[in-house]
Coordinates of C-alpha atoms in Angstrom, one line a residue:
M1 CA 0.0 -0.2 0.2
E2 CA 1.2 3.4 -0.9
V3 CA 1.4 6.5 1.1
F4 CA 1.3 9.8 -1.0
K5 CA 2.2 12.9 0.9
S6 CA 0.3 15.6 -1.6
L7 CA -2.7 15.4 -3.8
E8 CA -0.5 16.2 -6.8
S9 CA 1.3 13.1 -6.3
V10 CA -1.6 10.7 -6.7
P11 CA -2.3 8.9 -10.0
K12 CA -4.8 10.6 -11.9
E13 CA -5.8 8.1 -14.3
T14 CA -7.8 5.9 -11.5
A15 CA -11.2 6.7 -10.2
I16 CA -11.2 7.0 -6.6
S17 CA -13.6 6.4 -3.6
L18 CA -12.2 8.5 -0.6
A19 CA -12.6 8.2 3.1
I20 CA -11.6 11.1 5.1
G21 CA -10.6 11.4 8.7
N22 CA -8.2 10.8 11.2
F23 CA -9.1 6.9 12.2
D24 CA -7.2 6.8 15.5
G25 CA -7.1 3.4 16.8
V26 CA -9.1 2.1 13.6
H27 CA -12.2 1.2 15.6
L28 CA -15.4 -0.8 14.2
G29 CA -17.2 2.7 13.1
H30 CA -13.8 3.5 11.1
A31 CA -14.1 0.0 9.6
E32 CA -17.8 0.9 8.6
I33 CA -16.5 4.0 6.9
I34 CA -13.8 2.1 5.1
R35 CA -16.3 -0.8 4.2
R36 CA -18.6 2.0 2.5
C37 CA -15.8 3.4 0.7
R38 CA -15.2 0.0 -0.9
S39 CA -18.5 -0.4 -2.0
D40 CA -18.0 0.8 -5.4
S41 CA -15.8 -1.9 -7.1
S42 CA -14.9 0.4 -10.0
C43 CA -13.1 2.8 -7.8
R44 CA -9.8 2.3 -5.8
P45 CA -10.7 3.0 -2.3
A46 CA -8.3 5.3 -0.6
I47 CA -7.8 7.3 2.8
L48 CA -7.3 10.8 3.2
T49 CA -5.9 11.9 6.7
F50 CA -3.3 14.2 7.9
D51 CA 0.1 14.2 9.3
I52 CA -0.9 15.4 12.8
H53 CA -4.3 15.0 14.9
P54 CA -6.0 18.6 14.6
R55 CA -6.1 18.9 18.4
K56 CA -2.5 18.2 18.7
F57 CA -1.9 21.1 16.3
L58 CA -4.8 23.6 17.4
Y59 CA -4.8 22.8 21.1
P60 CA -1.7 20.7 21.9
E61 CA -2.0 21.0 25.9
F62 CA -5.3 19.4 25.5
A63 CA -4.7 16.8 23.0
P64 CA -5.1 13.1 24.1
K65 CA -2.3 10.8 23.5
S66 CA -3.0 8.7 20.2
L67 CA -4.0 5.2 20.2
T68 CA -2.0 4.1 17.2
L69 CA 1.2 5.5 15.6
P70 CA 0.8 6.5 11.9
F71 CA 2.5 3.3 10.3
E72 CA 0.4 1.1 12.8
K73 CA -2.7 2.6 11.4
Y74 CA -1.6 2.5 8.0
A75 CA -1.0 -1.3 8.4
F76 CA -4.3 -1.8 9.5
F77 CA -6.0 0.1 6.6
K78 CA -4.0 -2.2 4.3
T79 CA -5.7 -5.3 6.0
L80 CA -9.0 -3.6 5.5
G81 CA -8.2 -3.5 1.6
V82 CA -7.3 0.4 1.3
D83 CA -5.4 0.7 -1.9
F84 CA -3.4 3.8 -0.6
V85 CA -3.3 6.7 1.6
I86 CA -3.1 10.5 1.2
E87 CA -1.2 12.1 4.0
L88 CA -1.5 15.6 3.9
P89 CA 0.2 18.4 6.3
F90 CA -2.5 19.8 8.3
A91 CA -0.9 23.2 8.8
D92 CA -1.5 23.8 4.9
Y93 CA -5.4 23.0 5.2
F94 CA -6.8 23.8 8.6
S95 CA -7.5 27.6 7.7
M96 CA -8.7 26.8 4.2
D97 CA -12.5 27.5 3.4
P98 CA -14.4 24.3 3.7
L99 CA -15.8 24.5 0.1
K100 CA -12.4 25.6 -1.2
F101 CA -11.0 22.2 0.4
L102 CA -13.7 20.2 -1.3
D103 CA -13.0 21.9 -4.7
T104 CA -9.2 21.4 -4.3
L105 CA -9.9 17.7 -3.7
K106 CA -12.0 17.4 -7.0
Q107 CA -9.6 19.4 -9.0
N108 CA -6.5 17.0 -8.0
L109 CA -8.1 13.6 -7.9
N110 CA -10.2 11.7 -10.2
L111 CA -12.8 11.8 -7.5
K112 CA -16.2 9.7 -7.4
H113 CA -16.9 9.2 -3.8
I114 CA -16.2 10.9 -0.5
T115 CA -17.3 8.6 2.8
I116 CA -17.1 10.5 6.1
G117 CA -18.6 9.9 9.4
F118 CA -21.5 11.9 10.9
N119 CA -19.2 14.0 13.2
F120 CA -16.6 14.9 10.8
F121 CA -15.7 18.4 10.6
F122 CA -13.3 20.4 8.4
G123 CA -11.9 23.6 6.9
K124 CA -11.6 27.0 8.6
N125 CA -12.8 27.2 12.2
Q126 CA -14.1 23.7 11.6
K127 CA -17.1 25.0 9.6
G128 CA -17.1 22.2 7.2
N129 CA -19.5 19.2 8.0
S130 CA -21.3 16.3 6.7
E131 CA -24.4 18.5 5.6
L132 CA -22.1 21.1 3.7
A133 CA -20.2 18.2 2.0
F134 CA -23.6 16.5 0.9
W135 CA -24.8 19.5 -0.8
W136 CA -21.5 20.4 -2.3
G137 CA -21.4 16.8 -3.9
R138 CA -24.9 17.3 -5.3
S139 CA -23.8 20.2 -7.3
S140 CA -20.0 18.8 -8.2
G141 CA -21.3 15.1 -8.9
V142 CA -19.1 13.6 -6.3
R143 CA -21.3 11.0 -4.2
I144 CA -21.1 11.8 -0.4
N145 CA -21.7 9.1 1.9
V146 CA -22.0 9.8 5.5
V147 CA -21.9 7.0 7.9
E148 CA -24.2 7.5 11.1
P149 CA -22.8 6.5 14.5
F150 CA -21.7 2.8 15.1
L151 CA -23.1 1.2 18.1
K152 CA -22.0 -1.8 20.1
N153 CA -24.2 -2.9 22.8
G154 CA -26.2 0.2 22.3
T155 CA -23.2 2.4 23.0
R156 CA -21.4 4.5 20.4
V157 CA -18.1 3.3 19.4
S158 CA -15.2 6.2 19.6
S159 CA -11.8 6.6 20.0
T160 CA -12.4 8.7 23.2
A161 CA -14.5 5.7 24.9
I162 CA -11.5 3.4 23.9
R163 CA -8.9 5.5 25.3
E164 CA -10.5 5.7 28.7
L165 CA -10.8 1.6 28.8
I166 CA -7.2 1.6 27.8
L167 CA -6.3 4.0 30.5
T168 CA -8.0 1.9 33.1
G169 CA -6.3 -1.1 31.8
Q170 CA -9.9 -2.8 30.5
M171 CA -8.0 -4.4 27.4
K172 CA -10.5 -6.9 26.7
N173 CA -13.2 -4.3 26.7
A174 CA -11.2 -2.1 24.3
A175 CA -10.3 -4.9 22.2
S176 CA -14.1 -5.5 21.5
L177 CA -14.5 -1.9 19.9
L178 CA -11.2 -2.2 17.8
V179 CA -10.7 -3.8 14.7
Y180 CA -7.5 -5.3 16.2
P181 CA -6.5 -5.1 19.9
F182 CA -4.7 -2.2 21.1
L183 CA -0.8 -2.7 20.3
I184 CA 2.6 -1.6 21.3
S185 CA 5.1 -2.2 18.3
G186 CA 8.9 -1.4 18.1
T187 CA 12.5 -2.8 18.0
V188 CA 13.8 -5.1 20.6
R189 CA 16.4 -3.7 23.0
R190 CA 18.5 -5.2 25.5
G191 CA 17.6 -5.1 29.1
K192 CA 19.0 -6.3 32.4
Q193 CA 18.4 -9.8 31.4
I194 CA 17.3 -10.7 35.1
G195 CA 14.4 -12.8 33.6
R196 CA 16.8 -15.5 32.0
T197 CA 18.0 -16.2 35.5
L198 CA 14.5 -17.1 36.4
N199 CA 14.1 -19.1 33.2
F200 CA 11.7 -16.3 31.9
P201 CA 13.6 -14.6 29.3
T202 CA 11.6 -11.3 28.1
L203 CA 11.8 -9.1 24.9
N204 CA 11.9 -5.5 25.8
L205 CA 10.7 -2.5 24.0
E206 CA 11.0 1.3 24.4
T207 CA 7.9 3.2 25.5
P208 CA 6.2 4.8 22.4
D209 CA 4.7 8.3 22.0
K210 CA 1.1 6.9 22.4
I211 CA -1.5 6.1 25.3
M212 CA 0.0 3.5 27.4
P213 CA -2.2 1.1 29.8
P214 CA -1.5 1.2 33.4
D215 CA 1.3 -0.7 34.7
G216 CA 0.7 -4.3 35.4
V217 CA 1.0 -7.8 33.7
Y218 CA -1.2 -8.4 30.5
I219 CA -1.9 -11.5 28.2
T220 CA -0.8 -10.5 25.1
Q221 CA 0.0 -11.8 21.4
T222 CA 3.3 -11.1 20.0
V223 CA 3.8 -11.1 16.2
F224 CA 7.0 -11.2 14.3
D225 CA 8.0 -12.3 10.8
G226 CA 4.5 -13.5 10.1
H227 CA 4.5 -15.6 13.2
Q228 CA 2.1 -15.5 16.3
F229 CA 2.7 -16.5 19.8
T230 CA 1.1 -16.3 23.1
S231 CA 2.8 -13.8 25.4
L232 CA 2.7 -12.2 28.9
T233 CA 3.5 -8.6 29.0
N234 CA 4.7 -6.3 32.1
I235 CA 4.5 -2.6 31.9
G236 CA 6.1 -0.8 34.9
T237 CA 8.9 1.1 36.2
N238 CA 10.2 -1.5 38.6
P239 CA 9.2 -5.0 36.8
T240 CA 11.8 -7.0 38.7
I241 CA 13.2 -7.2 42.3
D242 CA 16.6 -5.4 41.2
A243 CA 15.3 -2.7 39.0
E244 CA 15.7 0.8 40.7
S245 CA 15.0 2.8 37.3
K246 CA 11.9 5.0 37.2
Q247 CA 11.9 4.7 33.5
K248 CA 8.9 3.1 32.0
I249 CA 9.7 -0.5 31.0
I250 CA 8.0 -3.0 28.8
E251 CA 8.7 -6.7 28.8
T252 CA 7.4 -9.5 27.0
W253 CA 7.9 -13.3 27.7
V254 CA 6.9 -15.3 24.9
D255 CA 5.6 -19.0 25.3
S256 CA 8.1 -20.6 22.8
D257 CA 11.4 -22.2 23.1
E258 CA 12.2 -21.5 19.5
I259 CA 12.3 -18.0 18.9
G260 CA 15.7 -17.4 20.3
E261 CA 17.2 -13.9 20.6
L262 CA 15.7 -11.1 18.7
Y263 CA 17.6 -8.1 19.6
D264 CA 17.2 -5.5 16.9
R265 CA 14.2 -7.2 15.3
K266 CA 10.7 -5.6 15.1
I267 CA 7.7 -6.8 16.9
S268 CA 4.2 -6.2 17.6
V269 CA 2.7 -7.1 20.8
Y270 CA -1.2 -7.0 21.4
F271 CA -3.0 -6.5 24.5
L272 CA -5.9 -9.1 25.4
K273 CA -6.4 -8.6 29.0
K274 CA -4.7 -7.2 32.3
I275 CA -4.4 -10.0 34.8
R276 CA -2.9 -8.3 37.7
D277 CA -1.1 -4.9 38.9
E278 CA 2.6 -4.7 39.1
I279 CA 4.1 -5.9 42.3
R280 CA 7.7 -5.3 43.8
F281 CA 8.8 -8.8 44.9
S282 CA 10.9 -9.3 48.4
S283 CA 12.8 -12.3 46.6
K284 CA 13.7 -13.9 43.4
E285 CA 11.8 -16.9 44.7
K286 CA 8.5 -15.0 45.4
L287 CA 9.0 -13.6 41.6
A288 CA 9.2 -17.0 40.3
E289 CA 6.1 -18.3 41.9
T290 CA 3.9 -15.3 40.8
I291 CA 5.3 -15.8 37.1
S292 CA 4.2 -19.5 37.2
H293 CA 0.7 -18.3 38.5
D294 CA 0.7 -15.7 35.7
K295 CA 1.4 -18.6 33.0
E296 CA -1.4 -20.5 34.3
I297 CA -3.9 -17.6 34.1
C298 CA -2.5 -17.3 30.5
R299 CA -2.9 -20.9 29.5
K300 CA -6.6 -21.0 30.9
F301 CA -7.4 -17.7 29.0
M302 CA -6.0 -19.1 25.8
E303 CA -8.3 -22.3 26.2
S304 CA -11.4 -20.4 26.7
N305 CA -11.1 -17.7 23.9
K306 CA -10.4 -18.0 20.5
I307 CA -7.7 -15.6 19.2
E308 CA -7.5 -14.4 15.5
K309 CA -4.8 -13.9 13.3
L310 CA -3.2 -10.5 14.0
P311 CA -1.4 -8.5 11.4
D312 CA 2.5 -8.4 11.5
I313 CA 2.5 -4.5 10.7
F314 CA 6.3 -4.8 9.9
K315 CA 6.0 -7.3 7.1
D316 CA 5.7 -5.8 3.5

């Protein structure tokens, strides 16, 4: 899947069905927008988004942390059948008149459809909305599809609601609203290797610039090189009895004896359920005992839950 950084760089020969939005987290409502965008097989489905969340640009002190990093989000788009992404610099468009913005899209793209959510606002002072887009489409010959709120168990699915669930460690509930469970991805780094002395070697990731679940131990799925493994992940500042650093640490134990060392390799860790808070142990024996208990909880969870195949976001 290609990512274009300007309207001018998008191929003009192919008819386009365009979904517009931020799509943070890629939840079930976003998936419905993308499904509607893909409904005309004569058009290439594409997504238009911006290089920064509007709130981070306009009100940085109030902007929430993202649920997904851009490359994670784009990998999810690909699995949902999107052909390409147009990522525009928000600074160049936020003060543009809404009708001029739509006209600019029409002038630069072979545009047949635009699909947006019911609460999509755009242009100068956020005066553009779905109603304005609908009437513009009537006069310009572009079909405007407006997707109504997506409900799950009677509650509207939103990135805001999912953030609240993640911040309180409700990963299973969050996953039920997302296309794929919340993930942390990155390059495996060397840690203190204390887990190896307990026959519990871990893969260490740096803390990404995104929303983070609370400290604790989680049942996870770890994906790399197209393979998927059951795993346990600890997030915290003192995950072992010897650690004194106040820096946030992410450590993942993978339930496999075959993976070997993965230093400098890229992995994705998907969070399924929190099983306990972080604990500082008085001895290695206490730590080993608790790890055994965590493994048993993980095993029972996997026996009673069907886990889908999850994307390897680093795989071309």
